[in-house]
Short mmCIF file of C-alpha atoms and ligand atoms in Angstrom, two decimals:
data_model
loop_
_atom_site.label_atom_id
_atom_site.label_comp_id
_atom_site.label_asym_id
_atom_site.label_seq_id
_atom_site.Cartn_x
_atom_site.Cartn_y
_atom_site.Cartn_z
CA MET A 1 -10.66 -5.40 -20.15
CA ASN A 2 -10.62 -8.32 -17.87
CA LYS A 3 -13.31 -8.60 -15.24
CA ILE A 4 -12.63 -8.60 -11.60
CA ALA A 5 -14.84 -10.40 -8.97
CA PHE A 6 -14.57 -10.31 -5.29
CA ILE A 7 -15.36 -12.90 -2.71
CA GLY A 8 -15.82 -10.67 0.34
CA ALA A 9 -17.02 -6.84 0.22
CA GLY A 10 -15.95 -5.44 3.49
CA ARG A 11 -13.40 -2.83 4.03
CA MET A 12 -10.19 -4.04 2.21
CA ALA A 13 -12.65 -5.06 -1.00
CA SER A 14 -14.39 -1.68 -0.58
CA ALA A 15 -10.51 -0.11 -0.53
CA ILE A 16 -9.40 -1.99 -3.84
CA VAL A 17 -12.80 -1.34 -5.59
CA ASN A 18 -12.71 2.14 -4.90
CA GLY A 19 -8.87 2.58 -5.90
CA LEU A 20 -9.39 0.49 -9.10
CA LEU A 21 -12.27 3.16 -10.12
CA ALA A 22 -10.16 5.78 -8.39
CA SER A 23 -7.36 5.30 -10.89
CA GLY A 24 -9.56 4.36 -13.69
CA ALA A 25 -7.77 0.71 -13.98
CA ARG A 26 -11.72 -0.74 -14.16
CA THR A 27 -14.88 0.92 -14.37
CA ALA A 28 -17.54 -0.42 -12.20
CA SER A 29 -19.16 -2.71 -14.87
CA GLN A 30 -16.23 -4.66 -15.05
CA ILE A 31 -16.15 -5.11 -11.69
CA ALA A 32 -18.56 -7.69 -9.21
CA CYS A 33 -19.03 -8.87 -5.90
CA LEU A 34 -20.29 -11.31 -3.63
CA GLY A 35 -20.49 -11.20 0.41
CA GLY A 36 -21.72 -13.43 3.11
CA ASP A 37 -24.33 -13.48 5.13
CA ASP A 38 -24.68 -9.66 5.69
CA ASN A 39 -25.37 -6.59 3.44
CA THR A 40 -21.64 -5.53 2.67
CA ALA A 41 -22.06 -6.75 -0.94
CA ALA A 42 -25.28 -4.92 -1.51
CA ASN A 43 -23.95 -1.76 0.28
CA LEU A 44 -20.60 -1.39 -2.02
CA ALA A 45 -22.73 -2.13 -5.10
CA SER A 46 -25.05 1.06 -4.35
CA ARG A 47 -21.67 3.66 -3.11
CA THR A 48 -19.63 2.66 -6.12
CA GLY A 49 -21.91 1.18 -8.96
CA ILE A 50 -20.38 -2.40 -9.44
CA THR A 51 -22.62 -5.47 -9.63
CA ALA A 52 -23.86 -7.34 -6.42
CA ALA A 53 -23.77 -10.85 -7.83
CA PRO A 54 -26.57 -12.63 -6.38
CA GLY A 55 -24.30 -16.15 -6.05
CA LEU A 56 -21.11 -17.68 -6.56
CA ALA A 57 -21.75 -18.72 -10.33
CA ALA A 58 -23.12 -15.32 -11.52
CA LEU A 59 -20.10 -13.76 -9.75
CA LEU A 60 -17.79 -15.58 -11.65
CA ASP A 61 -19.35 -15.75 -15.38
CA GLY A 62 -17.20 -13.96 -17.39
CA ALA A 63 -14.64 -12.80 -14.82
CA ASP A 64 -10.71 -13.11 -15.32
CA THR A 65 -9.42 -12.68 -12.04
CA ILE A 66 -10.90 -13.62 -8.50
CA VAL A 67 -10.07 -11.34 -5.34
CA LEU A 68 -10.39 -13.50 -2.41
CA ALA A 69 -11.26 -10.45 0.66
CA CYS A 70 -13.31 -12.77 2.98
CA LYS A 71 -11.99 -13.49 6.44
CA PRO A 72 -9.43 -16.45 6.66
CA GLN A 73 -11.61 -18.02 8.88
CA GLN A 74 -14.27 -18.73 6.37
CA LEU A 75 -11.80 -20.12 3.37
CA ALA A 76 -12.42 -23.84 4.49
CA SER A 77 -16.58 -23.14 4.40
CA LEU A 78 -16.15 -21.44 0.73
CA ASP A 79 -18.25 -23.21 -1.73
CA PRO A 80 -16.63 -26.08 -3.30
CA ARG A 81 -18.09 -25.64 -6.79
CA LEU A 82 -15.46 -23.21 -6.44
CA ALA A 83 -12.59 -25.47 -7.68
CA ASP A 84 -14.56 -25.89 -10.71
CA LEU A 85 -16.23 -22.26 -11.30
CA ALA A 86 -12.40 -20.90 -10.81
CA ALA A 87 -10.69 -22.78 -13.46
CA GLY A 88 -8.33 -20.80 -15.46
CA LYS A 89 -8.98 -17.59 -13.61
CA LEU A 90 -6.43 -15.67 -11.50
CA VAL A 91 -6.54 -15.90 -8.08
CA LEU A 92 -5.46 -12.93 -5.56
CA SER A 93 -5.90 -13.59 -2.13
CA ILE A 94 -5.41 -10.97 0.72
CA LEU A 95 -6.21 -13.46 3.48
CA ALA A 96 -3.99 -13.23 6.25
CA GLY A 97 -2.21 -16.26 7.19
CA LYS A 98 -3.31 -18.06 4.38
CA ARG A 99 -0.64 -20.03 2.52
CA LEU A 100 -0.49 -20.35 -1.25
CA ASP A 101 -0.59 -24.43 -1.13
CA ARG A 102 -3.52 -24.06 1.18
CA LEU A 103 -5.30 -21.66 -1.54
CA ALA A 104 -4.20 -24.21 -4.11
CA GLN A 105 -6.47 -26.52 -2.45
CA THR A 106 -9.25 -24.45 -2.83
CA PHE A 107 -8.40 -23.07 -6.13
CA PRO A 108 -7.02 -26.39 -7.68
CA ARG A 109 -7.24 -25.10 -11.53
CA ALA A 110 -6.65 -21.44 -11.37
CA ARG A 111 -4.06 -20.48 -13.69
CA ASN A 112 -2.38 -18.91 -10.86
CA ILE A 113 -2.44 -18.10 -7.26
CA VAL A 114 -0.67 -14.47 -5.86
CA ARG A 115 -1.33 -13.85 -1.75
CA ALA A 116 -0.76 -10.23 -0.79
CA MET A 117 -0.93 -8.49 2.44
CA PRO A 118 -2.42 -4.99 2.18
CA ASN A 119 -2.85 -2.30 4.87
CA THR A 120 -5.97 0.13 5.73
CA PRO A 121 -4.19 3.37 4.21
CA GLY A 122 -4.57 1.85 0.91
CA GLN A 123 -8.34 3.14 1.88
CA ILE A 124 -6.67 6.61 0.78
CA GLY A 125 -4.06 5.39 -1.32
CA ALA A 126 -1.33 5.48 0.67
CA GLY A 127 -0.93 1.84 1.34
CA ILE A 128 1.70 -0.73 1.16
CA THR A 129 1.38 -4.22 -0.22
CA ALA A 130 3.58 -6.80 -0.42
CA TRP A 131 2.89 -9.97 -2.77
CA ALA A 132 4.35 -13.37 -3.81
CA ALA A 133 2.91 -15.94 -6.48
CA ARG A 134 2.68 -19.69 -6.43
CA ALA A 135 4.30 -19.82 -10.07
CA PRO A 136 6.10 -16.92 -12.28
CA LEU A 137 3.31 -14.57 -13.25
CA SER A 138 3.02 -13.94 -17.00
CA ASP A 139 3.45 -10.25 -18.06
CA ALA A 140 -0.56 -10.14 -18.69
CA ASP A 141 -0.94 -11.16 -15.25
CA ARG A 142 1.82 -9.20 -13.62
CA ALA A 143 -0.05 -6.07 -15.21
CA ILE A 144 -3.45 -7.40 -13.39
CA ILE A 145 -1.58 -7.55 -10.18
CA ASP A 146 0.21 -4.23 -10.25
CA ALA A 147 -3.32 -2.66 -11.60
CA VAL A 148 -4.99 -4.44 -8.26
CA LEU A 149 -2.72 -4.05 -5.53
CA GLY A 150 -1.46 -0.32 -7.03
CA ALA A 151 -4.71 0.92 -6.64
CA LEU A 152 -3.91 0.83 -3.04
CA GLY A 153 -0.60 2.70 -2.94
CA ARG A 154 2.99 1.00 -3.18
CA VAL A 155 3.43 -2.28 -4.24
CA VAL A 156 6.45 -5.04 -3.29
CA THR A 157 7.38 -8.27 -4.28
CA VAL A 158 8.70 -10.73 -1.34
CA GLY A 159 8.98 -14.75 -0.55
CA GLU A 160 6.01 -16.18 0.58
CA PRO A 161 7.74 -17.34 3.71
CA GLN A 162 8.05 -13.61 4.52
CA LEU A 163 4.40 -12.88 4.41
CA ASP A 164 3.86 -13.45 7.99
CA ALA A 165 6.36 -10.85 9.09
CA VAL A 166 5.19 -8.81 6.27
CA THR A 167 1.28 -9.34 7.82
CA ALA A 168 2.78 -8.59 11.48
CA LEU A 169 4.47 -5.53 10.07
CA SER A 170 2.47 -3.63 7.44
CA GLY A 171 -0.69 -5.46 7.32
CA SER A 172 -1.25 -5.02 11.42
CA GLY A 173 0.75 -2.20 11.57
CA PRO A 174 -1.62 0.80 11.14
CA GLY A 175 -3.51 -0.72 14.26
CA TYR A 176 -0.09 0.09 16.42
CA ILE A 177 0.06 3.02 14.84
CA PHE A 178 -3.23 4.02 15.46
CA GLU A 179 -3.34 2.84 19.26
CA PHE A 180 0.22 5.13 19.65
CA ALA A 181 -1.65 8.07 18.22
CA ALA A 182 -4.41 7.39 20.66
CA ALA A 183 -1.97 7.38 23.43
CA LEU A 184 -0.33 10.35 22.63
CA ARG A 185 -3.61 12.20 22.66
CA ASP A 186 -4.48 11.00 25.68
CA ALA A 187 -0.93 11.85 26.97
CA GLY A 188 -1.19 15.16 25.83
CA GLU A 189 -4.42 15.60 27.54
CA ALA A 190 -3.10 14.69 31.03
CA ALA A 191 -0.20 16.97 30.51
CA GLY A 192 -2.42 19.85 30.56
CA LEU A 193 -3.86 20.44 26.68
CA PRO A 194 -7.49 20.67 25.52
CA ARG A 195 -8.24 17.04 23.87
CA GLU A 196 -8.88 18.61 20.38
CA THR A 197 -5.87 20.40 20.72
CA ALA A 198 -3.99 17.45 21.90
CA ARG A 199 -5.44 15.18 19.04
CA GLN A 200 -4.37 17.54 16.46
CA LEU A 201 -1.04 18.09 17.59
CA ALA A 202 -0.59 13.88 17.71
CA VAL A 203 -1.51 13.46 14.14
CA GLU A 204 0.46 16.44 12.82
CA THR A 205 3.41 14.90 14.64
CA LEU A 206 2.80 11.71 13.40
CA LEU A 207 2.54 12.73 9.82
CA GLY A 208 5.25 15.15 9.72
CA SER A 209 7.30 12.76 11.14
CA ALA A 210 6.56 10.13 8.83
CA ARG A 211 6.74 12.34 6.11
CA LEU A 212 10.29 13.56 7.24
CA LEU A 213 11.65 9.89 7.45
CA ALA A 214 10.27 9.10 4.30
CA ALA A 215 11.86 11.98 2.35
CA SER A 216 15.29 11.51 4.57
CA GLU A 217 18.42 9.40 3.72
CA SER A 218 18.78 9.32 7.28
CA GLU A 219 17.88 6.14 9.80
CA ALA A 220 15.03 6.84 11.98
CA GLU A 221 17.91 6.92 14.94
CA ALA A 222 19.68 9.80 13.48
CA LEU A 223 16.47 12.09 12.79
CA ARG A 224 15.62 10.91 16.74
CA ASP A 225 19.03 12.08 17.32
CA GLN A 226 18.35 15.76 15.62
CA VAL A 227 15.39 16.27 18.10
CA THR A 228 17.07 15.49 21.43
CA SER A 229 19.06 18.07 22.88
CA PRO A 230 21.57 17.21 25.59
CA ASN A 231 20.12 16.63 28.76
CA GLY A 232 16.87 18.10 27.17
CA THR A 233 13.40 17.66 26.82
CA THR A 234 13.33 14.74 24.37
CA TYR A 235 16.05 13.18 26.38
CA ALA A 236 14.15 13.17 29.32
CA GLY A 237 10.94 11.58 27.56
CA LEU A 238 13.41 9.11 25.45
CA GLN A 239 14.85 8.02 28.93
CA ARG A 240 11.47 7.06 30.11
CA MET A 241 10.77 5.37 26.95
CA GLY A 242 13.95 3.29 27.59
CA SER A 243 12.92 2.68 31.16
CA GLY A 244 9.63 1.21 30.34
CA ASN A 245 11.79 -0.90 27.20
CA PHE A 246 9.60 0.36 24.40
CA ARG A 247 11.91 -1.55 21.97
CA ARG A 248 11.15 -5.02 23.54
CA LEU A 249 7.69 -3.90 23.66
CA ILE A 250 7.21 -3.31 19.73
CA LYS A 251 9.57 -6.37 18.86
CA GLU A 252 6.96 -8.52 20.87
CA THR A 253 3.81 -6.97 19.50
CA VAL A 254 5.31 -7.56 16.03
CA LEU A 255 6.11 -11.16 16.80
CA ALA A 256 2.96 -12.20 18.64
CA ALA A 257 1.31 -10.81 15.15
CA LYS A 258 3.32 -12.87 13.12
CA HIS A 259 2.84 -15.77 15.47
CA ARG A 260 -1.35 -15.64 15.00
CA SER A 261 -0.57 -15.21 11.41
CA GLU A 262 1.20 -18.43 11.59
CA GLU A 263 -1.32 -19.72 13.43
CA LEU A 264 -3.80 -19.00 11.01
CA SER A 265 -2.30 -21.31 8.62
CA LYS A 266 -2.94 -23.86 10.41
CA ASP A 267 -6.88 -23.61 10.66
N1 NAI B 301 -8.77 -5.27 7.83
C1 NAI B 301 -7.37 -5.02 7.43
O1 NAI B 301 -6.72 -4.30 8.08
C2 NAI B 301 -6.68 -5.91 6.77
C3 NAI B 301 -7.09 -7.30 6.31
N2 NAI B 301 -6.71 -7.93 5.28
C4 NAI B 301 -7.33 -9.44 5.05
O2 NAI B 301 -8.54 -8.97 4.12
C5 NAI B 301 -9.33 -9.93 4.41
C6 NAI B 301 -10.96 -8.85 4.45
O3 NAI B 301 -10.45 -8.26 5.60
P1 NAI B 301 -11.75 -7.16 5.90
O4 NAI B 301 -11.80 -6.32 4.92
O5 NAI B 301 -11.21 -6.34 7.32
O6 NAI B 301 -12.85 -7.74 6.13
P2 NAI B 301 -14.87 -7.39 6.68
O7 NAI B 301 -15.00 -8.34 8.14
O8 NAI B 301 -14.49 -5.94 6.31
O9 NAI B 301 -15.19 -8.11 5.10
C7 NAI B 301 -15.34 -9.30 5.45
C8 NAI B 301 -16.19 -9.78 4.25
O10 NAI B 301 -16.23 -11.35 3.64
C9 NAI B 301 -17.66 -11.59 3.45
N3 NAI B 301 -17.86 -12.93 3.36
C10 NAI B 301 -18.09 -13.71 4.49
N4 NAI B 301 -18.23 -15.06 4.36
C11 NAI B 301 -17.93 -15.23 3.16
C12 NAI B 301 -18.62 -16.07 2.36
N5 NAI B 301 -18.84 -17.37 2.43
N6 NAI B 301 -18.33 -15.81 0.92
C13 NAI B 301 -18.24 -14.54 0.27
N7 NAI B 301 -17.94 -13.33 1.35
C14 NAI B 301 -17.87 -13.66 2.81
C15 NAI B 301 -18.38 -10.78 4.32
O11 NAI B 301 -19.51 -10.82 4.00
C16 NAI B 301 -17.33 -9.15 4.19
O12 NAI B 301 -18.08 -8.75 3.04
C17 NAI B 301 -9.18 -10.83 5.80
O13 NAI B 301 -8.67 -12.13 5.21
C18 NAI B 301 -8.02 -10.24 6.53
O14 NAI B 301 -7.23 -11.35 6.94
C19 NAI B 301 -5.53 -8.17 4.91
C20 NAI B 301 -4.55 -6.75 5.25
C21 NAI B 301 -5.70 -5.51 6.23
O1 LIG B 302 -5.73 -8.33 11.96
C1 LIG B 302 -6.17 -9.02 11.21
O2 LIG B 302 -6.07 -10.25 11.05
C2 LIG B 302 -5.63 -8.21 9.32
C3 LIG B 302 -4.58 -8.93 8.82
C4 LIG B 302 -3.93 -7.53 8.78
C5 LIG B 302 -4.44 -6.52 9.44
N1 LIG B 302 -5.60 -7.08 9.67
#
């Protein structure tokens, strides 16, 4: 079966490797990785049994697919020999902001390039990833992309112009949700609960609400309204959220992240 080479061995690469091994899509002997100037590749290899390659040539020797998982700012300083070493291979980039045209400068002889945006819930198979390809994918390459990204959870296709917005919503989104969870926990504590009780109530409320929303055919607003008794407690809380312009804050949050993704495309 096709071997997969990871350039970058950090959080997201680890999540994909763990998912590939857990799903049985690849064995450890079919995966290799290379990190930068740190011990992430050695750590990933010792945790999972995959190979930590001593260099780029060894990494790509016999590999069919390259998963690019370093930081976007590191793309420009990658070894220029990649252009030849990646000839004929399928490249899957998860770099925020880096567009297919830019990736094609680093991988001019790749057989195809896919730009994807996963998210950290992929660490437990609960992620969602959106992707776009430079050229239509062959059936065989589609199967590889489905196996690699499917190892993280759900997968959707989008047009490449939408990927900056995807990055701002679902790529960065877990960061907003964790911040909200922390705020909810702290607010519960401020309201008089022990911290650990507040934490558990916040986590279970987020989890249960997300599951109910996913299982429901109703919009979020309809489920919100089911919670909200006339002039009751939720109404009082939502009035305060509205006066603080919560929706505008969230919109500006996502637009700021999208703007940063667009900026990253220009580095
Ligand atoms: N963390 C997140 O929530 C998400 C991150 N991403 C994207 O995934 C990519 C990786 O992010 P993380 O895993 O969070 O970062 P990380 O900091 O955990 O890992 C970065 C990896 O790149 C390696 N590296 C650095 N320079 C290198 C070089 N010259 N050659 C090979 N490897 C090199 C590092 O050694 C490390 O293994 C980024 O491009 C990010 O935009 C995408 C979706 C979500
Ligand atoms: O913050 C970042 O740049 C990356 C991309 C999406 C989530 N984390």
